[in-house]
CSV table of C-alpha atoms in Angstrom, one decimal:
chain,number,residue,atom,x,y,z
B,1,MET,CA,106.2,148.1,84.1
B,2,ILE,CA,106.5,148.5,87.9
B,3,THR,CA,104.4,145.9,89.7
B,4,MET,CA,102.5,146.6,92.9
B,5,ALA,CA,105.0,144.4,94.8
B,6,ASN,CA,107.9,146.6,93.6
B,7,LEU,CA,106.0,149.8,94.4
B,8,LEU,CA,105.4,148.4,97.9
B,9,SER,CA,109.0,147.5,98.3
B,10,MET,CA,110.1,150.9,97.2
B,11,PHE,CA,107.7,152.5,99.7
B,12,ILE,CA,109.0,150.4,102.6
B,13,LEU,CA,112.6,151.3,101.6
B,14,MET,CA,111.7,155.0,101.5
B,15,GLU,CA,110.1,154.7,105.0
B,16,VAL,CA,113.2,153.0,106.4
B,17,VAL,CA,115.5,155.7,104.9
B,18,ALA,CA,113.2,158.5,106.0
B,19,GLY,CA,113.0,156.9,109.4
B,20,GLY,CA,116.8,156.8,109.7
B,21,PHE,CA,117.0,160.5,108.9
B,22,ARG,CA,114.1,161.3,111.1
B,23,PHE,CA,115.7,159.8,114.2
B,24,GLY,CA,119.1,161.2,113.2
B,25,VAL,CA,122.6,160.1,114.3
B,26,ASP,CA,121.7,160.7,117.9
B,27,GLY,CA,118.6,158.6,118.1
B,28,LEU,CA,118.6,155.3,119.9
B,29,ARG,CA,119.1,152.5,117.4
B,30,MET,CA,120.0,148.8,117.6
B,31,ASP,CA,122.9,149.3,115.2
B,32,TYR,CA,124.1,152.6,116.6
B,33,TYR,CA,127.8,151.5,116.8
B,34,ILE,CA,127.8,149.4,113.6
B,35,MET,CA,130.0,151.9,111.8
B,36,SER,CA,131.7,153.9,114.6
B,37,CYS,CA,132.7,151.0,116.9
B,38,PRO,CA,131.6,147.7,115.4
B,39,PHE,CA,133.2,145.6,118.2
B,40,ALA,CA,131.5,147.5,121.0
B,41,GLU,CA,129.0,144.9,121.9
B,42,SER,CA,131.4,142.0,121.8
B,43,ILE,CA,133.9,143.9,124.0
B,44,VAL,CA,131.3,144.5,126.6
B,45,GLU,CA,130.0,140.9,126.4
B,46,ASN,CA,133.4,139.3,126.7
B,47,THR,CA,134.3,141.6,129.6
B,48,VAL,CA,131.1,140.7,131.4
B,49,ASN,CA,131.5,137.0,130.8
B,50,ARG,CA,135.1,137.0,132.1
B,51,ALA,CA,134.0,138.8,135.2
B,52,LEU,CA,131.1,136.5,135.9
B,53,GLN,CA,133.2,133.4,135.4
B,54,ASP,CA,135.4,134.7,138.2
B,55,ASP,CA,132.5,135.8,140.4
B,56,PRO,CA,128.9,134.8,139.3
B,57,THR,CA,127.4,137.0,142.0
B,58,LEU,CA,128.3,140.0,139.9
B,59,ALA,CA,125.4,139.2,137.6
B,60,ALA,CA,122.9,140.5,140.1
B,61,ALA,CA,125.1,143.5,140.8
B,62,LEU,CA,125.2,144.6,137.2
B,63,VAL,CA,121.5,144.2,136.7
B,64,ARG,CA,120.9,146.2,139.9
B,65,MET,CA,123.3,148.9,138.8
B,66,HIS,CA,121.4,149.4,135.6
B,67,PHE,CA,118.1,149.7,137.5
B,68,HIS,CA,119.6,152.2,140.0
B,69,ASP,CA,121.0,154.2,137.1
B,70,CYS,CA,117.8,154.4,135.1
B,71,PHE,CA,115.5,155.2,138.1
B,72,VAL,CA,117.5,158.3,139.0
B,73,GLU,CA,117.9,161.0,136.3
B,74,GLY,CA,117.3,158.3,133.6
B,75,CYS,CA,119.7,155.8,132.0
B,76,ASP,CA,122.6,158.2,131.8
B,77,GLY,CA,125.5,156.5,133.7
B,78,SER,CA,125.1,159.0,136.6
B,79,ILE,CA,125.4,156.0,139.1
B,80,LEU,CA,129.0,155.6,138.0
B,81,VAL,CA,130.3,159.1,138.9
B,82,ASP,CA,132.5,159.4,142.0
B,83,SER,CA,131.9,162.0,144.6
B,84,THR,CA,134.2,165.1,144.8
B,85,GLU,CA,134.9,167.6,147.5
B,86,ASP,CA,132.1,169.8,146.4
B,87,ASN,CA,129.6,167.2,145.3
B,88,THR,CA,128.2,163.9,146.9
B,89,ALA,CA,127.3,161.7,144.0
B,90,GLU,CA,124.5,159.1,143.7
B,91,LYS,CA,126.7,156.1,144.5
B,92,ASP,CA,127.3,157.4,148.0
B,93,SER,CA,123.6,157.5,149.0
B,94,PRO,CA,122.5,154.8,151.6
B,95,GLY,CA,120.5,153.0,149.0
B,96,ASN,CA,123.5,152.6,146.7
B,97,LEU,CA,126.3,151.8,149.1
B,98,SER,CA,125.9,148.1,148.5
B,99,LEU,CA,126.2,148.4,144.7
B,100,ARG,CA,129.1,146.5,143.1
B,101,GLY,CA,130.6,145.8,139.7
B,102,TYR,CA,132.0,149.3,138.9
B,103,GLU,CA,135.3,147.7,138.0
B,104,VAL,CA,133.6,145.6,135.2
B,105,ILE,CA,132.3,148.8,133.6
B,106,ASP,CA,135.7,150.5,134.0
B,107,ASP,CA,137.4,147.5,132.3
B,108,ALA,CA,135.0,147.5,129.3
B,109,LYS,CA,135.3,151.3,129.0
B,110,GLU,CA,139.1,151.2,129.0
B,111,GLN,CA,139.1,148.6,126.2
B,112,LEU,CA,136.5,150.6,124.2
B,113,GLU,CA,138.5,153.8,124.6
B,114,ASP,CA,141.5,152.0,123.1
B,115,GLN,CA,139.5,150.8,120.2
B,116,CYS,CA,137.1,153.7,119.6
B,117,PRO,CA,138.0,156.8,121.6
B,118,GLY,CA,135.1,159.0,122.7
B,119,ILE,CA,132.5,156.9,121.0
B,120,VAL,CA,130.8,154.5,123.4
B,121,SER,CA,129.0,156.0,126.4
B,122,CYS,CA,129.2,154.7,129.9
B,123,ALA,CA,125.4,154.6,130.0
B,124,ASP,CA,125.3,152.2,127.0
B,125,ILE,CA,128.0,150.0,128.7
B,126,VAL,CA,125.8,149.7,131.8
B,127,ALA,CA,122.7,148.8,129.8
B,128,MET,CA,124.6,146.2,127.7
B,129,ALA,CA,126.4,144.7,130.7
B,130,ALA,CA,123.0,144.2,132.5
B,131,ARG,CA,121.6,142.5,129.4
B,132,ASP,CA,124.7,140.3,129.0
B,133,ALA,CA,124.6,139.4,132.7
B,134,ILE,CA,121.0,138.2,132.5
B,135,PHE,CA,121.7,136.0,129.5
B,136,TRP,CA,124.9,134.6,131.1
B,137,SER,CA,122.8,133.6,134.1
B,138,GLY,CA,120.3,131.7,132.0
B,139,GLY,CA,117.8,134.4,131.4
B,140,PRO,CA,116.2,135.6,128.2
B,141,VAL,CA,118.3,136.9,125.3
B,142,TYR,CA,117.2,140.3,124.0
B,143,ASP,CA,118.7,143.2,122.2
B,144,ILE,CA,118.6,146.9,123.3
B,145,PRO,CA,118.9,150.1,121.3
B,146,LYS,CA,122.0,152.0,121.8
B,147,GLY,CA,123.0,155.7,121.6
B,148,ARG,CA,122.5,156.9,125.2
B,149,LYS,CA,124.7,159.8,126.2
B,150,ASP,CA,126.2,160.2,129.7
B,151,GLY,CA,124.6,162.7,132.0
B,152,ARG,CA,126.4,165.7,133.5
B,153,ARG,CA,124.7,165.5,136.9
B,154,SER,CA,125.0,163.0,139.8
B,155,LYS,CA,123.7,164.1,143.1
B,156,ILE,CA,122.8,162.2,146.3
B,157,GLU,CA,119.5,164.0,146.7
B,158,ASP,CA,118.2,162.6,143.4
B,159,THR,CA,118.3,159.0,144.9
B,160,ARG,CA,115.2,159.7,146.9
B,161,ASN,CA,113.2,158.5,143.9
B,162,LEU,CA,114.5,154.9,144.4
B,163,PRO,CA,112.0,152.4,145.7
B,164,PHE,CA,112.6,151.3,149.3
B,165,PRO,CA,112.4,147.7,150.5
B,166,THR,CA,109.7,148.8,153.0
B,167,PHE,CA,107.4,149.9,150.2
B,168,ASN,CA,103.9,148.4,150.0
B,169,THR,CA,102.3,147.6,146.6
B,170,SER,CA,100.6,150.9,146.2
B,171,GLU,CA,103.9,152.7,146.8
B,172,LEU,CA,105.6,150.4,144.3
B,173,ILE,CA,103.0,150.9,141.7
B,174,SER,CA,103.2,154.7,142.2
B,175,ALA,CA,107.0,154.8,142.0
B,176,PHE,CA,107.1,152.7,138.9
B,177,GLY,CA,104.1,154.5,137.4
B,178,LYS,CA,106.0,157.8,137.6
B,179,ARG,CA,108.6,156.2,135.3
B,180,GLY,CA,105.8,155.0,132.9
B,181,PHE,CA,105.5,151.4,134.0
B,182,SER,CA,102.3,149.4,134.6
B,183,ALA,CA,101.7,147.2,137.6
B,184,GLN,CA,102.5,144.2,135.5
B,185,GLU,CA,105.8,145.6,134.3
B,186,MET,CA,106.7,146.5,137.9
B,187,VAL,CA,106.1,142.8,138.9
B,188,ALA,CA,108.1,141.6,136.0
B,189,LEU,CA,111.0,143.9,136.8
B,190,SER,CA,110.9,142.8,140.4
B,191,GLY,CA,111.6,139.3,139.1
B,192,ALA,CA,115.2,140.5,138.7
B,193,HIS,CA,115.4,139.5,142.4
B,194,THR,CA,115.7,136.0,141.1
B,195,LEU,CA,119.4,136.9,141.1
B,196,GLY,CA,121.4,138.0,144.1
B,197,VAL,CA,121.0,138.6,147.9
B,198,ALA,CA,119.6,141.1,150.3
B,199,ARG,CA,121.4,142.4,153.4
B,200,CYS,CA,119.9,141.9,156.8
B,201,SER,CA,119.5,145.6,157.3
B,202,SER,CA,116.9,145.6,154.4
B,203,PHE,CA,114.6,143.0,156.0
B,204,LYS,CA,115.3,142.8,159.8
B,205,ASN,CA,112.3,145.1,160.5
B,206,ARG,CA,110.1,142.1,159.4
B,207,LEU,CA,111.5,140.0,162.2
B,208,SER,CA,110.9,142.4,165.1
B,209,ASN,CA,107.3,142.8,164.1
B,210,ALA,CA,105.3,139.6,163.7
B,211,ASP,CA,104.7,139.4,160.0
B,212,ALA,CA,101.6,137.2,159.2
B,213,ASN,CA,102.8,137.0,155.6
B,214,LEU,CA,106.2,135.5,156.5
B,215,ASP,CA,106.5,131.7,156.7
B,216,SER,CA,107.5,130.8,160.3
B,217,ASN,CA,110.3,128.5,159.2
B,218,PHE,CA,111.6,131.0,156.8
B,219,ALA,CA,111.5,133.7,159.5
B,220,LYS,CA,113.9,131.5,161.5
B,221,THR,CA,116.2,131.3,158.5
B,222,LEU,CA,116.2,135.1,158.2
B,223,SER,CA,116.8,135.5,162.0
B,224,LYS,CA,119.8,133.1,161.7
B,225,THR,CA,121.1,135.2,158.9
B,226,CYS,CA,120.8,138.4,160.8
B,227,SER,CA,122.6,136.9,163.8
B,228,ALA,CA,125.7,137.6,161.9
B,229,GLY,CA,125.0,141.4,161.7
B,230,ASP,CA,123.3,144.0,159.4
B,231,ASN,CA,125.6,143.2,156.5
B,232,ALA,CA,124.8,139.4,156.5
B,233,GLU,CA,123.3,138.3,153.2
B,234,GLN,CA,120.3,136.2,152.4
B,235,PRO,CA,119.7,134.9,148.9
B,236,PHE,CA,116.3,136.0,147.3
B,237,ASP,CA,115.6,132.5,146.2
B,238,ALA,CA,117.3,129.0,146.2
B,239,THR,CA,119.2,129.7,142.9
B,240,GLN,CA,120.7,133.1,143.6
B,241,ASN,CA,123.1,133.0,140.5
B,242,ILE,CA,120.5,131.5,138.0
B,243,PHE,CA,117.9,133.6,136.3
B,244,ASP,CA,114.7,131.7,136.6
B,245,ASN,CA,111.2,132.1,138.1
B,246,PHE,CA,112.0,130.6,141.5
B,247,TYR,CA,111.6,134.1,143.0
B,248,PHE,CA,107.9,134.0,142.3
B,249,ASN,CA,107.5,130.6,143.7
B,250,ALA,CA,109.2,131.8,146.9
B,251,LEU,CA,106.6,134.5,147.2
B,252,ILE,CA,103.8,131.9,147.0
B,253,ARG,CA,105.4,130.0,149.9
B,254,LYS,CA,105.5,133.2,151.9
B,255,SER,CA,109.3,133.2,151.6
B,256,GLY,CA,109.9,136.6,150.0
B,257,VAL,CA,113.0,138.2,151.6
B,258,LEU,CA,112.0,141.8,151.5
B,259,PHE,CA,108.7,143.3,152.6
B,260,SER,CA,108.4,144.8,149.1
B,261,ASP,CA,108.8,141.4,147.6
B,262,GLN,CA,106.2,139.6,149.6
B,263,VAL,CA,103.5,142.3,149.2
B,264,LEU,CA,103.4,141.5,145.5
B,265,TYR,CA,101.7,138.2,146.5
B,266,THR,CA,99.7,139.4,149.4
B,267,THR,CA,98.1,142.2,147.4
B,268,PRO,CA,95.1,141.0,145.2
B,269,ARG,CA,96.0,143.4,142.4
B,270,THR,CA,99.4,141.8,141.8
B,271,ARG,CA,98.8,138.2,143.1
B,272,ASN,CA,97.6,136.8,139.8
B,273,ILE,CA,100.6,138.2,138.0
B,274,VAL,CA,102.9,136.5,140.5
B,275,ASN,CA,100.9,133.2,140.1
B,276,GLY,CA,101.2,133.5,136.3
B,277,TYR,CA,105.0,134.0,136.4
B,278,ALA,CA,105.4,131.2,139.0
B,279,MET,CA,103.6,128.8,136.7
B,280,ASN,CA,105.0,130.0,133.4
B,281,GLN,CA,108.7,130.9,133.2
B,282,ALA,CA,108.5,131.6,129.5
B,283,MET,CA,105.8,134.2,130.1
B,284,PHE,CA,108.0,135.8,132.8
B,285,PHE,CA,111.0,135.9,130.5
B,286,PHE,CA,109.0,137.5,127.7
B,287,ASP,CA,107.5,140.2,129.9
B,288,PHE,CA,110.8,140.8,131.7
B,289,GLN,CA,112.7,141.4,128.5
B,290,GLN,CA,110.0,143.8,127.2
B,291,ALA,CA,110.1,145.7,130.5
B,292,MET,CA,113.9,145.8,130.5
B,293,VAL,CA,114.1,147.3,127.0
B,294,LYS,CA,111.5,149.9,128.1
B,295,MET,CA,113.4,150.7,131.3
B,296,GLY,CA,116.6,151.2,129.2
B,297,LYS,CA,114.9,154.1,127.4
B,298,VAL,CA,113.8,156.0,130.5
B,299,ASP,CA,114.8,159.7,130.3
B,300,VAL,CA,117.8,159.0,128.1
B,301,LYS,CA,120.1,161.8,127.2
B,302,GLU,CA,120.7,162.3,123.4
B,303,GLY,CA,122.7,164.7,121.3
B,304,SER,CA,123.9,167.8,123.1
B,305,ASN,CA,121.9,166.9,126.2
B,306,GLY,CA,124.7,164.6,127.3
B,307,GLU,CA,128.3,163.6,126.6
B,308,VAL,CA,130.5,160.6,126.1
B,309,ARG,CA,132.7,160.4,129.2
B,310,GLN,CA,136.3,159.5,128.8
B,311,ASN,CA,136.3,158.1,132.3
B,312,CYS,CA,133.0,156.7,133.6
B,313,ARG,CA,133.8,157.9,137.1
B,314,LYS,CA,134.0,161.6,136.3
B,315,ILE,CA,132.2,164.1,134.2
B,316,ASN,CA,134.3,165.5,131.3
């Protein structure tokens, strides 16, 4: 006689099987490569770890690359495409010229093509590399679904959708809202600035205009940085290669580097979120990983809507 527990188990199993068929082979899944390229994740992780051991600053670069990819045309690897004579690609727009880490993606892709030709997309490599860079830097560990296809479009004009360092909170909320993110998710994702640096050209406008929301001593620090030119770099917080909540504490001290950083604290709508993350790193980590998984699903290409590039720098 079949017990109620057995019936329930059978029902759950049927749901799982049906779910697998419903999403199909092209749907995003945690185990997308388990049969077709079982070592895909470890190859990417090992490649990222080797690169970061040589240059820890690449962690911020890989996270930023993923964000700049997903915010333009969705998470489809379009940021990796090189410009050609008849097309100026995303990576050559002013907002992307300081992006780094392309060679890490190339390295992982080359190894994956040796192991499993034509299987692992460049878009998935970018998403996995960002996740692995965050964990390597001391941030939260989380998994992401895979199965993104690479896009066939990369045009400089599409980068107008990227948020600018001069954005106020309303503009940030609007820009992220168009991608389906709440104000809280926007603040959590902004916490990625706990890694890395900003160039003087991104914040020097704060120095020429007296900014009441900028600590006077920190303003002197920024001025000293900019004395070396537009490309001089200023860390976002005191631990530029460690993923922590120091970024939010800096905002409370009026020591946010970018205008778009500091407004998160000066605006009542987002101030309490900043306070919460500054006081509770675990809460920041949890919200950040949730928002990153969500970001990795923005306008992904699946099935025939995309391809798996042989070379991440050019469309097949």
